Coordinates of C-alpha atoms and ligand atoms in Angstrom, one line a residue:
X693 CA 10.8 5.7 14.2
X694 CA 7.6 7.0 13.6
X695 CA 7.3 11.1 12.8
X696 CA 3.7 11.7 13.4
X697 CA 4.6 15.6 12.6
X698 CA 5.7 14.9 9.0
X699 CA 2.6 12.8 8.4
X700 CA 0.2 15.7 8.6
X701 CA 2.0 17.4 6.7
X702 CA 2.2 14.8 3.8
X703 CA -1.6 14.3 4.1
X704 CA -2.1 18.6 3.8
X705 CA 0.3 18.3 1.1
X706 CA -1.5 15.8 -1.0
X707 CA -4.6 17.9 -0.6
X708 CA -3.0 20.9 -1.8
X709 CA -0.9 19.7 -4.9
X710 CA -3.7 17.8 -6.7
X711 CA -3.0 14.2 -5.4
X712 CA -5.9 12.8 -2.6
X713 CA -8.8 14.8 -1.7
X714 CA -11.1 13.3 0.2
X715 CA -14.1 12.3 -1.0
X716 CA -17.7 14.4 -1.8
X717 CA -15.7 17.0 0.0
X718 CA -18.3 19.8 -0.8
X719 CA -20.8 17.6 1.2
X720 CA -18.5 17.1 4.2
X721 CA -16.7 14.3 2.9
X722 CA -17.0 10.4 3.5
X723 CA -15.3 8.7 6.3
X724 CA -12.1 6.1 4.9
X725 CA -13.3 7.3 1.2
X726 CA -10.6 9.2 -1.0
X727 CA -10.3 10.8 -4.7
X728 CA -7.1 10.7 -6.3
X729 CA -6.8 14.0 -8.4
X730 CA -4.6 15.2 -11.4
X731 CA -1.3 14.5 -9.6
X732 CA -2.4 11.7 -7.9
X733 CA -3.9 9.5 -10.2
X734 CA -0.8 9.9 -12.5
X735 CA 1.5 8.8 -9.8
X736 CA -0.9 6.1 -9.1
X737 CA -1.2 4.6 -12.0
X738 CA 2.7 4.6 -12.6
X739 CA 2.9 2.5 -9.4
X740 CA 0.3 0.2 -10.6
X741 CA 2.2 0.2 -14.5
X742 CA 5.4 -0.9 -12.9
X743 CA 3.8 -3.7 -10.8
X744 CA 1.8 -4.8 -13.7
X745 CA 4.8 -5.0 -16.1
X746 CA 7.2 -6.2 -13.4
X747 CA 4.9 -9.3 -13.0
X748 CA 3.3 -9.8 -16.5
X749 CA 6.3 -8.8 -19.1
X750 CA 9.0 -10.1 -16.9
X751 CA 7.7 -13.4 -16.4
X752 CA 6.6 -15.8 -19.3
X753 CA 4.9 -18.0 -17.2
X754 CA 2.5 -15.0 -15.4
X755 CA -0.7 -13.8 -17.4
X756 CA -3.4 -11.1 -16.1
X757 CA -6.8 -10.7 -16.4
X758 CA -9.1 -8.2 -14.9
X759 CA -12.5 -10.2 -13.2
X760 CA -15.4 -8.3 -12.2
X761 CA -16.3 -6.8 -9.1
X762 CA -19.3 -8.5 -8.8
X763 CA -19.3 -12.6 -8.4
X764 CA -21.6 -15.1 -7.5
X765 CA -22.5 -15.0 -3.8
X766 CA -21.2 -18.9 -3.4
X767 CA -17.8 -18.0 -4.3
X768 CA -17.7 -15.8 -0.8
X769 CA -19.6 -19.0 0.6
X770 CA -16.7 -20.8 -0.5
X771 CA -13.9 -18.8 0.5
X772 CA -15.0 -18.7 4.0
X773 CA -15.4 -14.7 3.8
X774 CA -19.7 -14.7 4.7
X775 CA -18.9 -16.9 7.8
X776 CA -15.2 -15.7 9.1
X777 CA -14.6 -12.3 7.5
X778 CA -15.4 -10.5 10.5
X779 CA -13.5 -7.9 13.0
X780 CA -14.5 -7.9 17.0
X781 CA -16.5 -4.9 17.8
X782 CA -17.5 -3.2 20.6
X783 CA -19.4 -0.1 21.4
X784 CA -19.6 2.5 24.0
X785 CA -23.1 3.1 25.8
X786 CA -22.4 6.6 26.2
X787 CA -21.0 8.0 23.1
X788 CA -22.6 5.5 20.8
X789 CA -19.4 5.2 18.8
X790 CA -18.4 2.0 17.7
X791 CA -14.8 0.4 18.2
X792 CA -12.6 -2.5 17.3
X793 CA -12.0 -4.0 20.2
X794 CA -8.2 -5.7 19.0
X795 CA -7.0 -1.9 18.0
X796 CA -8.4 -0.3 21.1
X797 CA -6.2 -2.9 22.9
X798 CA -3.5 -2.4 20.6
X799 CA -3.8 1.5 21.2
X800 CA -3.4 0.7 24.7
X801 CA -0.7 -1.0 24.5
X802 CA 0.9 1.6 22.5
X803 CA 0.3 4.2 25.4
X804 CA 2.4 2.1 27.5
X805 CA 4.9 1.1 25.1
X806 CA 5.1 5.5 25.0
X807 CA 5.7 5.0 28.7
X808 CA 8.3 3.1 28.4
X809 CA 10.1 5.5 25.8
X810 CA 9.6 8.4 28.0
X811 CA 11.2 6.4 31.0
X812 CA 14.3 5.5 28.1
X813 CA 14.6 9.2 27.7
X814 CA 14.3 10.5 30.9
X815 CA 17.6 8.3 31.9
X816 CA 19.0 9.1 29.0
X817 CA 19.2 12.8 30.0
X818 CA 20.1 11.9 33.1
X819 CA 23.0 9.2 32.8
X820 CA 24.7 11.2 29.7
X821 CA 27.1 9.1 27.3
X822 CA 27.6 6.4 29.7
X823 CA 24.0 5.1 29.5
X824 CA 23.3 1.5 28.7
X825 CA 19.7 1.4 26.7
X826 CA 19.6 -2.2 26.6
X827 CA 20.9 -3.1 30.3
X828 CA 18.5 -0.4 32.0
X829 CA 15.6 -1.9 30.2
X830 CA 16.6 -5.2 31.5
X831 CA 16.8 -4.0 35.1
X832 CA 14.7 -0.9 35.8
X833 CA 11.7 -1.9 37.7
X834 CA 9.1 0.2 36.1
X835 CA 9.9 -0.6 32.5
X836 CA 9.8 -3.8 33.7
X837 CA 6.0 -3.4 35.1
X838 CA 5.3 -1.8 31.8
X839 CA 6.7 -4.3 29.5
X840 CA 4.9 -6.8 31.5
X841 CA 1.8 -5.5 31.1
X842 CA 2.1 -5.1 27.4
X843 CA 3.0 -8.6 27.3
X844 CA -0.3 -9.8 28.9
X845 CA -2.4 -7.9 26.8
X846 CA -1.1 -9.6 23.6
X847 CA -1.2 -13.0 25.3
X848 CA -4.8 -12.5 26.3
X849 CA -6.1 -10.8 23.4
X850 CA -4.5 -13.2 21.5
X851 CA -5.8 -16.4 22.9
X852 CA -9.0 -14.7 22.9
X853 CA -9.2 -13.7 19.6
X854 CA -7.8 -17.3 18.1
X855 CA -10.5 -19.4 20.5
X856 CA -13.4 -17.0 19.3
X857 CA -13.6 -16.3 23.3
X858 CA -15.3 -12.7 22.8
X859 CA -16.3 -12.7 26.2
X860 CA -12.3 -12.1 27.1
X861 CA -11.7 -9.8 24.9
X862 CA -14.2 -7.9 27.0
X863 CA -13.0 -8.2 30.3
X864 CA -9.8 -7.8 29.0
X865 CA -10.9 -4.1 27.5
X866 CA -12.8 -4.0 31.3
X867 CA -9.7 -4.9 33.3
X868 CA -7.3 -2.7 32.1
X869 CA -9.5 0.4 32.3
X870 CA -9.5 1.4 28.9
X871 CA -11.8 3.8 28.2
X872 CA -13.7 5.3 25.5
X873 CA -11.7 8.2 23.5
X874 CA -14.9 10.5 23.1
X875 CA -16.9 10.0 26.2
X876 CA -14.2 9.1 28.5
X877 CA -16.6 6.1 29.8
X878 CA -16.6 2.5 30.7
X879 CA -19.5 1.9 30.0
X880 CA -19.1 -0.6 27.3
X881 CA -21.3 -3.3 25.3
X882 CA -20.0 -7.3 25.4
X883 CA -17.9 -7.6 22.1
X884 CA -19.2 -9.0 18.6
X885 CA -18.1 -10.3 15.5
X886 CA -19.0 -7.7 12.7
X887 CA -18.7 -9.1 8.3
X888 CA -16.7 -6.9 6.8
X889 CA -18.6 -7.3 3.1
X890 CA -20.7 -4.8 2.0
X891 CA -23.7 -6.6 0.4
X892 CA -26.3 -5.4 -2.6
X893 CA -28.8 -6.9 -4.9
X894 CA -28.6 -8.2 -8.2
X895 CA -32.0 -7.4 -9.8
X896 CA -34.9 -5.2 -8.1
X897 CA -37.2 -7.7 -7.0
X898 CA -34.4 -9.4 -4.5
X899 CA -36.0 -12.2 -2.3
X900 CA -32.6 -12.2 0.0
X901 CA -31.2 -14.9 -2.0
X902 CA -29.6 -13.3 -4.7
X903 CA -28.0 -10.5 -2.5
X904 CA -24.3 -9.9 -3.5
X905 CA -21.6 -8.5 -1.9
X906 CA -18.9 -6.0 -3.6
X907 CA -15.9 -7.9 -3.2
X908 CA -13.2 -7.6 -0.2
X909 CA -10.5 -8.9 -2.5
X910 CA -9.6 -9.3 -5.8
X911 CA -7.8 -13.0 -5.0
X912 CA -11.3 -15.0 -5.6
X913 CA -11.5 -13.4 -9.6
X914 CA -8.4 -15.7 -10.1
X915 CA -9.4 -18.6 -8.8
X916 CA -12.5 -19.1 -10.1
X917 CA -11.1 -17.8 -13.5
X918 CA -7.8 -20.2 -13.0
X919 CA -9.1 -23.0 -15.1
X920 CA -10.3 -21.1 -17.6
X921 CA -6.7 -19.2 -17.7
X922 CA -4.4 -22.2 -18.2
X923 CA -6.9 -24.3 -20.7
X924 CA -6.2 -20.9 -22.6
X925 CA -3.3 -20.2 -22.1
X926 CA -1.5 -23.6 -22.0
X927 CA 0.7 -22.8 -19.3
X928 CA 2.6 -25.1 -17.0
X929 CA 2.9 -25.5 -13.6
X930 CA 4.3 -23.5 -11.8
X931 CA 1.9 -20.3 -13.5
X932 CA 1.1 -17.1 -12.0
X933 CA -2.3 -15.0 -12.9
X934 CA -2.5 -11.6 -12.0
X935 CA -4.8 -9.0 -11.4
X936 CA -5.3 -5.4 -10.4
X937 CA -8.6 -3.6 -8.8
X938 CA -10.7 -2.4 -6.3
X939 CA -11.9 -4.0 -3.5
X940 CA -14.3 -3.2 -0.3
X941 CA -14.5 -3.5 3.0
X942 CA -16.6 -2.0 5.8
X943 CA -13.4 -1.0 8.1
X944 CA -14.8 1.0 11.2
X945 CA -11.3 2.2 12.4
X946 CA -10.9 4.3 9.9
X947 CA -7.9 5.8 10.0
X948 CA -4.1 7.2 8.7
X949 CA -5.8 8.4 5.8
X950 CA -5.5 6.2 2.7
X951 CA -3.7 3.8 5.1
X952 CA -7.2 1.8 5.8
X953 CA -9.9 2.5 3.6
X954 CA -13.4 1.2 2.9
X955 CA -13.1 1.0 -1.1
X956 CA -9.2 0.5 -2.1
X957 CA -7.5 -1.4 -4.6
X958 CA -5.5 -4.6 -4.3
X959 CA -2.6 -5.8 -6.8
X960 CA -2.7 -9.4 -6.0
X961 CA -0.9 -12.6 -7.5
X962 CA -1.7 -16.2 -7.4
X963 CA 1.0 -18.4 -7.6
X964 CA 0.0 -21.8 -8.7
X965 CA 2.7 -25.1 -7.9
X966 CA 3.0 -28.8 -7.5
X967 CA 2.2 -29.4 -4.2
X968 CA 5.3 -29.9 -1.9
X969 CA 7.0 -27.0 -3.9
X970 CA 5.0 -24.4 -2.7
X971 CA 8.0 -23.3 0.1
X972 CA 10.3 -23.2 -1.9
X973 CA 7.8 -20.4 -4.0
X974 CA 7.2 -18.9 -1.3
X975 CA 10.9 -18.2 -0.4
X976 CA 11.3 -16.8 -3.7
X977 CA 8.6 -14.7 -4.1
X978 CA 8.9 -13.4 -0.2
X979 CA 12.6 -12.3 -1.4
X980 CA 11.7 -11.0 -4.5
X981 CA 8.4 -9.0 -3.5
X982 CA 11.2 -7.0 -1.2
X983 CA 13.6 -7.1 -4.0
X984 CA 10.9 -4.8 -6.2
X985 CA 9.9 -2.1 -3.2
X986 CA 13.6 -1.4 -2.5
X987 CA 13.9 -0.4 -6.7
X988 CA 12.3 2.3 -5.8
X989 CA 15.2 4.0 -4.0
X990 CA 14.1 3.6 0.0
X991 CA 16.6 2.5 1.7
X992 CA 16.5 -1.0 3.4
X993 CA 16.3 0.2 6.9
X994 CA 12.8 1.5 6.4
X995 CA 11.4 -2.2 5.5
X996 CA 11.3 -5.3 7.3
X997 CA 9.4 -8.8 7.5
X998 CA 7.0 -9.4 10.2
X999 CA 6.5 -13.4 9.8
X1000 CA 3.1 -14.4 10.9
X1001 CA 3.6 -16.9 14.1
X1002 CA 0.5 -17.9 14.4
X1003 CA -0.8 -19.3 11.2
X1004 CA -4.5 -19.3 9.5
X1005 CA -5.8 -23.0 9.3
X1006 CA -5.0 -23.2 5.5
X1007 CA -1.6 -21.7 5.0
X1008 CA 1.7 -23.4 6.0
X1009 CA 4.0 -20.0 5.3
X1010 CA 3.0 -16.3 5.6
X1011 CA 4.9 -13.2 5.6
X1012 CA 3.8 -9.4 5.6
X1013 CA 6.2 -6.5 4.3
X1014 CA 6.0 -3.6 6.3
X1015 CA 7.5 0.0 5.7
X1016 CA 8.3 2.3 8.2
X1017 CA 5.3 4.9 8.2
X1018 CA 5.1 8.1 10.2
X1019 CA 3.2 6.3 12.3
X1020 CA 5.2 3.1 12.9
X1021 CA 6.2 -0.4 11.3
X1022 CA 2.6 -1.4 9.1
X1023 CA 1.6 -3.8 6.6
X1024 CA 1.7 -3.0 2.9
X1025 CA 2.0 -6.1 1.3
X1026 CA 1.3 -9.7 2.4
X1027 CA 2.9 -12.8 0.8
X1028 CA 1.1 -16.3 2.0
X1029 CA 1.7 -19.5 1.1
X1030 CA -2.6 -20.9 1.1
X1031 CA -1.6 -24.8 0.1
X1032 CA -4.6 -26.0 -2.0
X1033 CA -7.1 -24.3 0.4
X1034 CA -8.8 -21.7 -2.2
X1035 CA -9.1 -24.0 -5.1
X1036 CA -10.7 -27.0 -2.9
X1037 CA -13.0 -24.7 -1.5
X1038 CA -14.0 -23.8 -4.7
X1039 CA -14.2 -27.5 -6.1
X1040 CA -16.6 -28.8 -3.1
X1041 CA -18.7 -25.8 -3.1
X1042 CA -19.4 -25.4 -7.2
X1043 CA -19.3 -29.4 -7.8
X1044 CA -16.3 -28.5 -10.8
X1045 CA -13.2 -29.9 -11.0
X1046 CA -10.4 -27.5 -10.0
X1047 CA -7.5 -29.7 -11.2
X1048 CA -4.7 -29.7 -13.2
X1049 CA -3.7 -32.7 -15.1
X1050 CA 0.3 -32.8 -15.2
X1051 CA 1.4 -34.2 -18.3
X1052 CA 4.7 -35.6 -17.1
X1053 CA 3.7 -37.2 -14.3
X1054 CA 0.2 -38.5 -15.9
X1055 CA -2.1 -37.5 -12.8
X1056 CA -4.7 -35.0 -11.7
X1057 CA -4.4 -33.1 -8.5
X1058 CA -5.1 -29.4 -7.1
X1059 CA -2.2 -27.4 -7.3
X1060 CA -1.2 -25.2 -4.4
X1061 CA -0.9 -21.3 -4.2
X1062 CA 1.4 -19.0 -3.1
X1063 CA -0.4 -15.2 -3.0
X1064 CA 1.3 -11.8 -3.1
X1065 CA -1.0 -9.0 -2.2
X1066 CA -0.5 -5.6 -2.0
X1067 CA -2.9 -2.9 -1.7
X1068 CA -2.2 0.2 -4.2
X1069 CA -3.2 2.9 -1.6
X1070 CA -0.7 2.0 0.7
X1071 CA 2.4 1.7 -1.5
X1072 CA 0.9 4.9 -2.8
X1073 CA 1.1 6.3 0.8
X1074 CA 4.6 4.7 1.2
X1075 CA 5.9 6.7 -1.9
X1076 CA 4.9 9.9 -1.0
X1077 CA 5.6 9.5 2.6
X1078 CA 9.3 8.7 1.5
X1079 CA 9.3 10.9 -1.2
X1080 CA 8.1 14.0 1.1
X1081 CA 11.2 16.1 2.5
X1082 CA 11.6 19.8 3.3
X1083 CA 15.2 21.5 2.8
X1084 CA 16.4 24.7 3.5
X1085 CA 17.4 26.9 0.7
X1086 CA 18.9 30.1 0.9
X1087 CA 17.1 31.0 4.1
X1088 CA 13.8 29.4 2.6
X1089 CA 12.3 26.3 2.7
X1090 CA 11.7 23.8 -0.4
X1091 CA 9.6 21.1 0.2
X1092 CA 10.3 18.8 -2.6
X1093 CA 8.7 14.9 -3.6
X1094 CA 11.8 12.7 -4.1
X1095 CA 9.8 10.1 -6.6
X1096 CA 12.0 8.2 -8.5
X1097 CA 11.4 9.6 -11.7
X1098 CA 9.8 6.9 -13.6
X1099 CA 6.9 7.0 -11.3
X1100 CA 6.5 11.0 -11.0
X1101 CA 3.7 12.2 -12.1
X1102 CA 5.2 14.9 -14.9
X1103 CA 8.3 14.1 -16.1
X1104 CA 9.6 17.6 -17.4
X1105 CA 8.1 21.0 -17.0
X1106 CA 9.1 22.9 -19.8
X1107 CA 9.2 27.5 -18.7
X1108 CA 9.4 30.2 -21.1
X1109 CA 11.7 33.0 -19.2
X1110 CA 9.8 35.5 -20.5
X1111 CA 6.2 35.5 -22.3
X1112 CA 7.5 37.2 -25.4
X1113 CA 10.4 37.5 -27.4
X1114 CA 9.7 34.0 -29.5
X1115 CA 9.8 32.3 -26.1
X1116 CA 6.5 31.1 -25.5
X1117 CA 6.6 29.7 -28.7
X1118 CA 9.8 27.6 -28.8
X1119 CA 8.8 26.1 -25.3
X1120 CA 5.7 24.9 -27.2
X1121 CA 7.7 23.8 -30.0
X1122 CA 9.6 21.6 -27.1
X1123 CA 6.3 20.7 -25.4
X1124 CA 4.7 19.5 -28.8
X1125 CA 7.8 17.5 -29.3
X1126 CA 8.2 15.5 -25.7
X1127 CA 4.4 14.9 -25.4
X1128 CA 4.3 11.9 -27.3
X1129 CA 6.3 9.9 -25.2
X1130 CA 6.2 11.9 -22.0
X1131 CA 3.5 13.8 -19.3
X1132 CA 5.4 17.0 -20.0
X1133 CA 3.9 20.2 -18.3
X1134 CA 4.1 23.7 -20.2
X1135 CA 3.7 27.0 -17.8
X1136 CA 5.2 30.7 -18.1
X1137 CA 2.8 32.5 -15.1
X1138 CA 5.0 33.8 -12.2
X1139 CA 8.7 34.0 -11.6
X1140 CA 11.1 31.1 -12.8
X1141 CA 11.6 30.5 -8.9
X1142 CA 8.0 29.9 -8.3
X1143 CA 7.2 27.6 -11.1
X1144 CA 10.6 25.6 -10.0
X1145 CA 9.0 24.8 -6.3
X1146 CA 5.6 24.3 -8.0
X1147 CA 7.2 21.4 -9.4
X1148 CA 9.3 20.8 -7.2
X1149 CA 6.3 20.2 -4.8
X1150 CA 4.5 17.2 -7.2
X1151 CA 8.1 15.4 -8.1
X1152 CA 8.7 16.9 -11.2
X1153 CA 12.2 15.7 -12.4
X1154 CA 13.5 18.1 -14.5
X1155 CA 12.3 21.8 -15.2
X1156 CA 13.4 23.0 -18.8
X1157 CA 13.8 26.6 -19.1
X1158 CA 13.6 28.3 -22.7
X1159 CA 15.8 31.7 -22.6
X1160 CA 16.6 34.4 -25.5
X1161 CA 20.0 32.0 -25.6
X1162 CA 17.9 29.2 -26.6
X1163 CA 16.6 30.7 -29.9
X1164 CA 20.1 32.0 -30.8
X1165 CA 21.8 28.5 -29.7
X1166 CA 19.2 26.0 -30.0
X1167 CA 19.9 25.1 -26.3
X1168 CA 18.1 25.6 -22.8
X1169 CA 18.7 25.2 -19.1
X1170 CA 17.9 21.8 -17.7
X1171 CA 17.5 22.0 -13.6
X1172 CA 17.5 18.1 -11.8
X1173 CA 14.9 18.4 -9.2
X1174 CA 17.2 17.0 -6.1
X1175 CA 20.6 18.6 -6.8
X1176 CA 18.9 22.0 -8.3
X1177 CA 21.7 21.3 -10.4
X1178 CA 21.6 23.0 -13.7
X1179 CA 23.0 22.3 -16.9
X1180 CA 23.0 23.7 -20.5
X1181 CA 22.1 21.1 -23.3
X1182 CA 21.5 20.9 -26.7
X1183 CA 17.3 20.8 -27.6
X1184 CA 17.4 17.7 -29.6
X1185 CA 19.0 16.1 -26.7
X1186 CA 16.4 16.5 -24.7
X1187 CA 14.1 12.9 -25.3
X1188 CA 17.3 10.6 -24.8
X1189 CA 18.2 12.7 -21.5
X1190 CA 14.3 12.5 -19.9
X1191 CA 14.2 9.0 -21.3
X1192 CA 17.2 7.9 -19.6
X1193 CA 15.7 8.7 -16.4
X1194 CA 12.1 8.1 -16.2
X1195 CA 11.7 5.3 -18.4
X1196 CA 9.9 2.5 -16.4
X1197 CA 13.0 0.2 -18.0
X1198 CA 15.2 2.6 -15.3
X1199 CA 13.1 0.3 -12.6
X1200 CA 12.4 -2.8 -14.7
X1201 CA 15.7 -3.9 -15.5
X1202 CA 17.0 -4.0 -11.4
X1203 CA 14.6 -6.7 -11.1
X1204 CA 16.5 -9.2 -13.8
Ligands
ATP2431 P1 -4.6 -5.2 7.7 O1 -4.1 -6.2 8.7 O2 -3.7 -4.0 7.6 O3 -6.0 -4.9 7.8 P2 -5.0 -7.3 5.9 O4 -4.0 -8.4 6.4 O5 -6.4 -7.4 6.2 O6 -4.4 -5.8 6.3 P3 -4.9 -8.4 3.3 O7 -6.3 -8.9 3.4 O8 -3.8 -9.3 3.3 O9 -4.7 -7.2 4.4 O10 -4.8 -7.5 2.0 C1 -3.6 -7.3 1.2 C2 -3.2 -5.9 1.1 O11 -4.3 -5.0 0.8 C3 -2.7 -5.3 2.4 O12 -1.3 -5.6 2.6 C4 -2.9 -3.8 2.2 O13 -1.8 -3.3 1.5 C5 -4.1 -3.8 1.4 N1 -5.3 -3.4 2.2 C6 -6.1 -4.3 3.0 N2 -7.1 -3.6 3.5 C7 -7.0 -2.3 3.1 C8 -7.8 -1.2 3.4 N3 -8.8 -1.2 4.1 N4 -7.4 0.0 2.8 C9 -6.3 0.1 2.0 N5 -5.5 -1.0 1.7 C10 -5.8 -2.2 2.3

């Protein structure tokens, strides 16, 4: 269930502990545009590390590389992105403010599906322990009404959106009274197809025909790159080629934050198969894709599959991950089976061959693909959205970021008791020995308590604290982040006990 409560606070939370401001703040800021700061970009790049190793050192037969934003403007010709990359738009007369026409639909829909839960609860209250949810849904006449209607928006918008018929879409937006959120109007335009590429020029003197665009994937670096990958590389079918980056779209509906952006980065993976084996790929990659997000401690309940019923022209399997967000069930990752759709493409448009000549079998053919493709924002989002909880402590409340430790963005925070005594400088001694091989943090303003929620509040695992003890003993007080748990151990033990836990091998290894 969706907590739209907590969400806000996550979001005011990253803003205030160093993890996502948003962008050219001093200027106002720029709608769906985000900075990652000290905290953030550590944790982000973490996440991408363990993806990146999880693919690449696991797996013999996967290889990255890291293409370049910009590409030849055929290869969007080819891919069918300039002619079908689109999103139905409509404005409203009177406000002037542009809309997606599928999401106001869909946040119709949601206002009734609210309904509905409001109806749930009411009888609830009302019928006490003896009440049936599932039979009173079945039988009460105006959930029924409701549920019908919701039904006959996505039939509608659906057929309307597969035939291309925009003109539906319109009188469905007309005929079920929606109106516009800011001028409370219905006074709306008919509804168009709008690219979603951002486009620029290669040199100065552009005549229009050399206009690029910034890409709206990173999927397309592979492919064009995937002879040139497994002449290299001598790999056999099946291969994988990886890559990580950023990638751009002109998203209107800007919204839930880092959620939808307009420049975000992917983490995407071709699979490349014999033809006729690509299912069976796809089944394993579908299982294991889950396999990895669950490694990372949330619990199973908070993800599920949505399978894709109705299917894009080129693909013969397609599956999205989604996680439970504040706001509801959404996409984070997308796992597609494409057949030999995006290397075909590629063959008729640049006149190359895209085939791979199979030694065994002595012939040439295009092999098929199976794509995982997850956007780093998001699973960013999903970590600290799971991660975020508030507990009650001694009358006081802690809020604390339950990262698994090999992702956190400081591993140990190392606190002098006192700032003299010799105690400043042993913790520095300590600091200047986990550094190498860990983001340790040194700090000795405020009380011990502070520091401890300070950290607490970024994911910090473990907070070290240097006492007059420790010079006389050679030991310090080692507090675990989610128990408060201390413990008194031995300074030289200190690098096998943070290595135990925040290695990325802690996260690797569940995967073999
Ligand atoms: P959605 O339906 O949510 O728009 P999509 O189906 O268009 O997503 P894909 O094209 O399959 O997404 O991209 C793969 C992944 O990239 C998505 O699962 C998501 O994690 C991420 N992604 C896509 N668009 C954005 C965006 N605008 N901002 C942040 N991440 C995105």
């Amino acid at each position: 269930m969706g907590n739209p409560a907590i969400f806000e606070k996550v979001i005011s939370h990253c803003k205030e502990y160093g993890f996502v401001f948003p962008s050219s703040d001093i200027y106002g800021g720029l709608t769906a545009v985000y900075d990652y700061g000290q905290n953030g970009v550590e944790l982000k790049n973490n996440l991408r590390s363990y993806w990146w190793k999880s693919m690449t050192q696991l797996n013999q037969n996967i290889v990255g590389i890291d293409a370049s934003i910009f590409m030849h403007p055929k290869v969007w010709k080819a891919s069918g992105h300039v002619d079908g990359f689109s999103d139905p738009m409509i404005d409203n007369k009177d406000s002037k403010k542009r809309y997606r026409a599928d999401v106001l639909l869909e946040d119709h829909q949601e206002k009734i599906r609210l309904k509905i839960e409001k109806e749930l609860e009411k009888a609830a209250t009302r019928f006490g322990e003896g009440f049936d949810e599932i039979v009173f849904k079945q039988t009460n006449s105006r959930i029924l009404e409701y549920q019908k209607q919701v039904d006959h928006i996505y039939t509608v918008m659906r057929e309307g959106l597969e035939k291309g018929d925009l003109a539906m879409i319109k009188e469905l937006i007309v005929a079920e009274g929606i109106v516009c959120p800011l001028s409370g109007s219905r006074n709306w335009t008919d509804v168009r197809q709008f690219n979603l590429m951002y486009s620029t020029q290669m040199s100065a003197t552009d005549s229009g025909e050399d206009s690029l665009y910034l890409r709206p994937e990173t999927a397309q670096g592979i492919f064009v790159n995937f002879l040139h990958v497994q002449k290299t590389s001598r790999l056999k079918l099946p291969f994988g080629i990886v890559q990580t980056g950023k990638a751009f779209r002109n998203e209107i509906v800007a919204r839930q934050f880092i959620m939808r952006m307009k420049e975000f980065e992917q983490m995407e993976m071709q699979f490349f198969c014999k033809p006729g084996t690509e299912l069976e790929f796809y089944e394993f990659w579908k299982a294991h894709r889950l396999k990895w997000h669950k490694t990372l401690g949330t619990p199973d309940s908070k993800y599920r599959f949505h399978e894709h019923v109705k299917l894009a022209h080129y693909a013969n399997a397609a599956v999205d991950i989604e996680y439970d967000f504040p706001f509801g069930f959404k996409e984070v990752e997308g796992i597609h089976s494409r057949k030999d759709f995006d290397l075909s493409k590629h063959e008729e448009y640049s006149g190359k061959k895209m085939r791979y000549f199979d030694s065994e079998t002595n012939e040439s053919y295009i092999p098929c693909v199976v794509e995982t493709s997850i956007g780093l924002d998001r699973l960013f989002l999903l970590a600290v959205c799971e991660a975020y909880s508030e507990e009650e402590v001694n009358g006081d409340t802690r809020t604390v970021l339950k990262l698994h430790p090999a992702i956190a963005p400081v591993k140990a925070a190392i606190l002098p008791l006192i700032k003299k005594d010799g105690l400043p400088e042993l913790a520095e001694k300590i600091y200047n020995d986990l550094r190498m091989d860990f983001n340790v943090y040194i700090e000795d303003k405020d009380s011990i308590g502070k520091r401890y929620r300070r950290m607490d509040a970024i994911g910090t695992p473990f907070c070290i604290t240097v006492d007059h003890d420790s010079i006389l003993q050679g030991d310090v007080t080692i507090r675990h982040r989610d128990s408060m748990e201390q413990q008194r151990v031995n300074i030289k033990d200190l690098s096998k006990i943070l290595n135990d836990a925040v290695n990325m091998n802690c996260l690797l290894k569940q995967l073999l």
